[in-house]
PDB file of C-alpha atoms and ligand atoms in Angstrom:
ATOM      1  CA  MET A  21       0.000   0.000   0.000  1.00  0.00           C
ATOM      2  CA  VAL A  22       2.861   2.341   0.841  1.00  0.00           C
ATOM      3  CA  SER A  23       4.365   1.849  -2.608  1.00  0.00           C
ATOM      4  CA  ARG A  24       1.104   3.005  -4.190  1.00  0.00           C
ATOM      5  CA  ILE A  25       0.132   5.623  -1.578  1.00  0.00           C
ATOM      6  CA  PRO A  26       3.401   6.847   0.028  1.00  0.00           C
ATOM      7  CA  ASP A  27       1.561   8.992   2.607  1.00  0.00           C
ATOM      8  CA  TYR A  28       0.607   5.750   4.340  1.00  0.00           C
ATOM      9  CA  SER A  29       4.222   5.213   5.395  1.00  0.00           C
ATOM     10  CA  ASN A  30       3.530   7.176   8.590  1.00  0.00           C
ATOM     11  CA  ALA A  31       0.089   5.647   9.243  1.00  0.00           C
ATOM     12  CA  LEU A  32      -0.556   3.955  12.583  1.00  0.00           C
ATOM     13  CA  VAL A  33      -2.902   1.064  13.356  1.00  0.00           C
ATOM     14  CA  GLU A  34      -5.474   2.542  15.740  1.00  0.00           C
ATOM     15  CA  GLN A  35      -7.687  -0.467  16.218  1.00  0.00           C
ATOM     16  CA  ALA A  36      -7.745  -4.154  15.325  1.00  0.00           C
ATOM     17  CA  TYR A  37      -9.580  -7.339  16.161  1.00  0.00           C
ATOM     18  CA  THR A  38      -9.065 -11.016  15.498  1.00  0.00           C
ATOM     19  CA  GLY A  39     -11.322 -13.893  14.546  1.00  0.00           C
ATOM     20  CA  LEU A  40     -10.704 -17.632  14.405  1.00  0.00           C
ATOM     21  CA  TYR A  41     -11.216 -19.816  11.381  1.00  0.00           C
ATOM     22  CA  ASP A  42     -12.475 -23.008  13.049  1.00  0.00           C
ATOM     23  CA  ILE A  43     -11.383 -25.267  10.193  1.00  0.00           C
ATOM     24  CA  THR A  44     -11.987 -29.021  10.186  1.00  0.00           C
ATOM     25  CA  PRO A  45      -9.723 -31.402   8.218  1.00  0.00           C
ATOM     26  CA  ASP A  46     -12.263 -31.619   5.334  1.00  0.00           C
ATOM     27  CA  TRP A  47     -13.570 -28.054   5.632  1.00  0.00           C
ATOM     28  CA  HIS A  48     -17.091 -29.194   6.491  1.00  0.00           C
ATOM     29  CA  PRO A  49     -18.907 -28.693   9.787  1.00  0.00           C
ATOM     30  CA  VAL A  50     -19.477 -31.237  12.510  1.00  0.00           C
ATOM     31  CA  LEU A  51     -23.197 -31.660  13.104  1.00  0.00           C
ATOM     32  CA  GLY A  52     -25.608 -33.618  15.221  1.00  0.00           C
ATOM     33  CA  LYS A  53     -25.736 -36.001  18.141  1.00  0.00           C
ATOM     34  CA  THR A  54     -22.716 -37.075  20.127  1.00  0.00           C
ATOM     35  CA  THR A  55     -22.112 -39.991  22.450  1.00  0.00           C
ATOM     36  CA  VAL A  56     -23.094 -37.678  25.328  1.00  0.00           C
ATOM     37  CA  GLU A  57     -26.870 -37.734  25.800  1.00  0.00           C
ATOM     38  CA  GLY A  58     -28.419 -34.333  25.032  1.00  0.00           C
ATOM     39  CA  PHE A  59     -25.161 -32.821  23.707  1.00  0.00           C
ATOM     40  CA  TYR A  60     -25.325 -31.791  20.052  1.00  0.00           C
ATOM     41  CA  LEU A  61     -22.619 -30.321  17.859  1.00  0.00           C
ATOM     42  CA  ALA A  62     -22.853 -27.553  15.273  1.00  0.00           C
ATOM     43  CA  ALA A  63     -19.266 -26.377  14.958  1.00  0.00           C
ATOM     44  CA  GLY A  64     -16.226 -26.327  12.718  1.00  0.00           C
ATOM     45  CA  PHE A  65     -17.832 -24.259   9.985  1.00  0.00           C
ATOM     46  CA  SER A  66     -14.515 -23.607   8.288  1.00  0.00           C
ATOM     47  CA  ALA A  67     -15.222 -20.000   7.347  1.00  0.00           C
ATOM     48  CA  HIS A  68     -18.678 -20.772   5.932  1.00  0.00           C
ATOM     49  CA  GLY A  69     -20.793 -20.533   9.067  1.00  0.00           C
ATOM     50  CA  PHE A  70     -22.767 -17.388   8.283  1.00  0.00           C
ATOM     51  CA  LYS A  71     -24.173 -18.590   5.020  1.00  0.00           C
ATOM     52  CA  LEU A  72     -24.924 -22.080   6.338  1.00  0.00           C
ATOM     53  CA  ALA A  73     -26.464 -20.919   9.623  1.00  0.00           C
ATOM     54  CA  PRO A  74     -30.181 -20.771   8.631  1.00  0.00           C
ATOM     55  CA  ALA A  75     -30.166 -24.305   7.195  1.00  0.00           C
ATOM     56  CA  ILE A  76     -28.057 -25.665  10.061  1.00  0.00           C
ATOM     57  CA  ALA A  77     -30.416 -24.162  12.642  1.00  0.00           C
ATOM     58  CA  GLU A  78     -33.380 -25.864  10.987  1.00  0.00           C
ATOM     59  CA  LEU A  79     -31.579 -29.206  10.743  1.00  0.00           C
ATOM     60  CA  LEU A  80     -30.402 -29.101  14.348  1.00  0.00           C
ATOM     61  CA  ALA A  81     -33.905 -28.169  15.526  1.00  0.00           C
ATOM     62  CA  GLU A  82     -35.261 -31.240  13.705  1.00  0.00           C
ATOM     63  CA  GLU A  83     -32.509 -33.419  15.161  1.00  0.00           C
ATOM     64  CA  ILE A  84     -33.156 -32.212  18.706  1.00  0.00           C
ATOM     65  CA  VAL A  85     -36.964 -32.028  18.665  1.00  0.00           C
ATOM     66  CA  GLU A  86     -37.819 -34.925  16.347  1.00  0.00           C
ATOM     67  CA  GLY A  87     -34.823 -37.165  17.041  1.00  0.00           C
ATOM     68  CA  THR A  88     -33.479 -37.061  13.447  1.00  0.00           C
ATOM     69  CA  ALA A  89     -32.889 -34.298  10.933  1.00  0.00           C
ATOM     70  CA  LYS A  90     -35.512 -34.929   8.261  1.00  0.00           C
ATOM     71  CA  SER A  91     -34.797 -32.261   5.628  1.00  0.00           C
ATOM     72  CA  ILE A  92     -31.504 -33.937   4.758  1.00  0.00           C
ATOM     73  CA  ASP A  93     -29.453 -36.751   6.276  1.00  0.00           C
ATOM     74  CA  ILE A  94     -26.799 -35.094   8.447  1.00  0.00           C
ATOM     75  CA  GLY A  95     -25.253 -38.444   9.428  1.00  0.00           C
ATOM     76  CA  PRO A  96     -22.245 -37.912   7.118  1.00  0.00           C
ATOM     77  CA  PHE A  97     -21.443 -34.703   9.031  1.00  0.00           C
ATOM     78  CA  GLY A  98     -21.005 -36.609  12.312  1.00  0.00           C
ATOM     79  CA  LEU A  99     -17.896 -36.249  14.458  1.00  0.00           C
ATOM     80  CA  ASP A 100     -17.172 -39.956  13.969  1.00  0.00           C
ATOM     81  CA  ARG A 101     -16.286 -39.394  10.295  1.00  0.00           C
ATOM     82  CA  PHE A 102     -12.738 -38.486  11.373  1.00  0.00           C
ATOM     83  CA  GLU A 103     -12.388 -41.780  13.230  1.00  0.00           C
ATOM     84  CA  LYS A 104     -13.977 -43.784  10.401  1.00  0.00           C
ATOM     85  CA  GLY A 105     -11.988 -42.008   7.707  1.00  0.00           C
ATOM     86  CA  THR A 106     -15.156 -40.980   5.842  1.00  0.00           C
ATOM     87  CA  LEU A 107     -14.178 -37.356   5.368  1.00  0.00           C
ATOM     88  CA  PHE A 108     -15.808 -35.343   2.595  1.00  0.00           C
ATOM     89  CA  ARG A 109     -13.705 -35.250  -0.565  1.00  0.00           C
ATOM     90  CA  ALA A 110     -15.531 -32.521  -2.486  1.00  0.00           C
ATOM     91  CA  ALA A 111     -13.500 -29.509  -3.584  1.00  0.00           C
ATOM     92  CA  TYR A 112     -14.594 -26.827  -1.152  1.00  0.00           C
ATOM     93  CA  GLY A 113     -12.744 -24.240   0.867  1.00  0.00           C
ATOM     94  CA  GLY A 114      -9.119 -25.278   1.250  1.00  0.00           C
ATOM     95  CA  ASN A 115      -9.586 -29.042   0.878  1.00  0.00           C
ATOM     96  CA  ARG A 116      -8.807 -29.066  -2.817  1.00  0.00           C
ATOM     97  CA  ALA A 117      -5.723 -31.256  -2.448  1.00  0.00           C
TER      98      ALA A 117
HETATM   99  C1  FAD B 621     -12.340 -13.308   9.118  1.00  0.00           C
HETATM  100  C2  FAD B 621     -13.532 -14.232   8.931  1.00  0.00           C
HETATM  101  C3  FAD B 621     -14.318 -14.092   7.807  1.00  0.00           C
HETATM  102  C4  FAD B 621     -15.432 -14.912   7.632  1.00  0.00           C
HETATM  103  N1  FAD B 621     -16.198 -14.764   6.506  1.00  0.00           N
HETATM  104  C5  FAD B 621     -17.289 -15.523   6.332  1.00  0.00           C
HETATM  105  C6  FAD B 621     -18.116 -15.357   5.181  1.00  0.00           C
HETATM  106  O1  FAD B 621     -17.874 -14.513   4.317  1.00  0.00           O
HETATM  107  N2  FAD B 621     -19.188 -16.163   5.036  1.00  0.00           N
HETATM  108  C7  FAD B 621     -19.494 -17.117   5.941  1.00  0.00           C
HETATM  109  O2  FAD B 621     -20.490 -17.805   5.753  1.00  0.00           O
HETATM  110  N3  FAD B 621     -18.729 -17.303   7.058  1.00  0.00           N
HETATM  111  C8  FAD B 621     -17.643 -16.524   7.264  1.00  0.00           C
HETATM  112  N4  FAD B 621     -16.841 -16.718   8.366  1.00  0.00           N
HETATM  113  C9  FAD B 621     -17.132 -17.821   9.263  1.00  0.00           C
HETATM  114  C10 FAD B 621     -18.197 -17.501  10.279  1.00  0.00           C
HETATM  115  O3  FAD B 621     -17.885 -16.309  10.931  1.00  0.00           O
HETATM  116  C11 FAD B 621     -18.209 -18.660  11.303  1.00  0.00           C
HETATM  117  O4  FAD B 621     -18.309 -19.896  10.610  1.00  0.00           O
HETATM  118  C12 FAD B 621     -19.375 -18.506  12.255  1.00  0.00           C
HETATM  119  O5  FAD B 621     -19.301 -17.279  12.928  1.00  0.00           O
HETATM  120  C13 FAD B 621     -19.299 -19.649  13.255  1.00  0.00           C
HETATM  121  O6  FAD B 621     -20.387 -19.503  14.123  1.00  0.00           O
HETATM  122  P1  FAD B 621     -20.433 -20.314  15.477  1.00  0.00           P
HETATM  123  O7  FAD B 621     -21.686 -19.884  16.156  1.00  0.00           O
HETATM  124  O8  FAD B 621     -20.203 -21.753  15.207  1.00  0.00           O
HETATM  125  O9  FAD B 621     -19.141 -19.840  16.285  1.00  0.00           O
HETATM  126  P2  FAD B 621     -18.739 -18.397  16.801  1.00  0.00           P
HETATM  127  O10 FAD B 621     -19.365 -17.321  15.958  1.00  0.00           O
HETATM  128  O11 FAD B 621     -17.244 -18.451  16.930  1.00  0.00           O
HETATM  129  O12 FAD B 621     -19.414 -18.335  18.221  1.00  0.00           O
HETATM  130  C14 FAD B 621     -18.888 -19.030  19.321  1.00  0.00           C
HETATM  131  C15 FAD B 621     -19.253 -18.232  20.557  1.00  0.00           C
HETATM  132  O13 FAD B 621     -18.927 -19.002  21.717  1.00  0.00           O
HETATM  133  C16 FAD B 621     -18.311 -18.135  22.639  1.00  0.00           C
HETATM  134  N5  FAD B 621     -17.516 -18.990  23.539  1.00  0.00           N
HETATM  135  C17 FAD B 621     -16.340 -19.613  23.269  1.00  0.00           C
HETATM  136  N6  FAD B 621     -15.918 -20.304  24.347  1.00  0.00           N
HETATM  137  C18 FAD B 621     -16.854 -20.110  25.282  1.00  0.00           C
HETATM  138  C19 FAD B 621     -16.984 -20.585  26.635  1.00  0.00           C
HETATM  139  N7  FAD B 621     -16.089 -21.405  27.189  1.00  0.00           N
HETATM  140  N8  FAD B 621     -18.064 -20.190  27.332  1.00  0.00           N
HETATM  141  C20 FAD B 621     -19.003 -19.379  26.771  1.00  0.00           C
HETATM  142  N9  FAD B 621     -18.936 -18.908  25.501  1.00  0.00           N
HETATM  143  C21 FAD B 621     -17.869 -19.288  24.784  1.00  0.00           C
HETATM  144  C22 FAD B 621     -17.500 -17.177  21.820  1.00  0.00           C
HETATM  145  O14 FAD B 621     -17.211 -16.001  22.535  1.00  0.00           O
HETATM  146  C23 FAD B 621     -18.457 -16.907  20.649  1.00  0.00           C
HETATM  147  O15 FAD B 621     -19.361 -15.860  20.920  1.00  0.00           O
HETATM  148  C24 FAD B 621     -15.741 -15.910   8.594  1.00  0.00           C
HETATM  149  C25 FAD B 621     -14.941 -16.034   9.725  1.00  0.00           C
HETATM  150  C26 FAD B 621     -13.848 -15.213   9.897  1.00  0.00           C
HETATM  151  C27 FAD B 621     -13.001 -15.359  11.137  1.00  0.00           C
END
């Protein structure tokens, strides 16, 4: 920026904030029931949480109230996929390797 706008060479940072990218190994969230009764996960959104939030809220509400998410099967998003080695392979976010 300084090379294009030299006046910025004396600029100071007045304010800053940080935010975490909660990235999972396959860049997809972890959703649904856990082995702990009554404890549900909706985390690891890998920088896509805002846009997914309305659909995730509906799915989690179905999972909690009705026992299973009915709009789509969220089973593949379970935490156990890391143990089973059934990670998502789709090109998305940074998992393009
Ligand atoms: C720089 C940046 C850019 C992004 N851009 C986009 C974008 O363009 N589009 C998009 O869809 N997504 C984007 N995201 C991702 C999106 O912000 C997240 O996926 C989303 O905010 C995750 O929501 P969350 O509720 O899971 O977690 P968070 O929003 O992180 O909420 C977790 C909350 O839990 C609180 N907390 C933590 N520990 C405790 C504790 N022990 N006790 C009580 N409270 C606790 C935290 O303070 C926080 O309020 C971006 C993220 C970053 C960092």
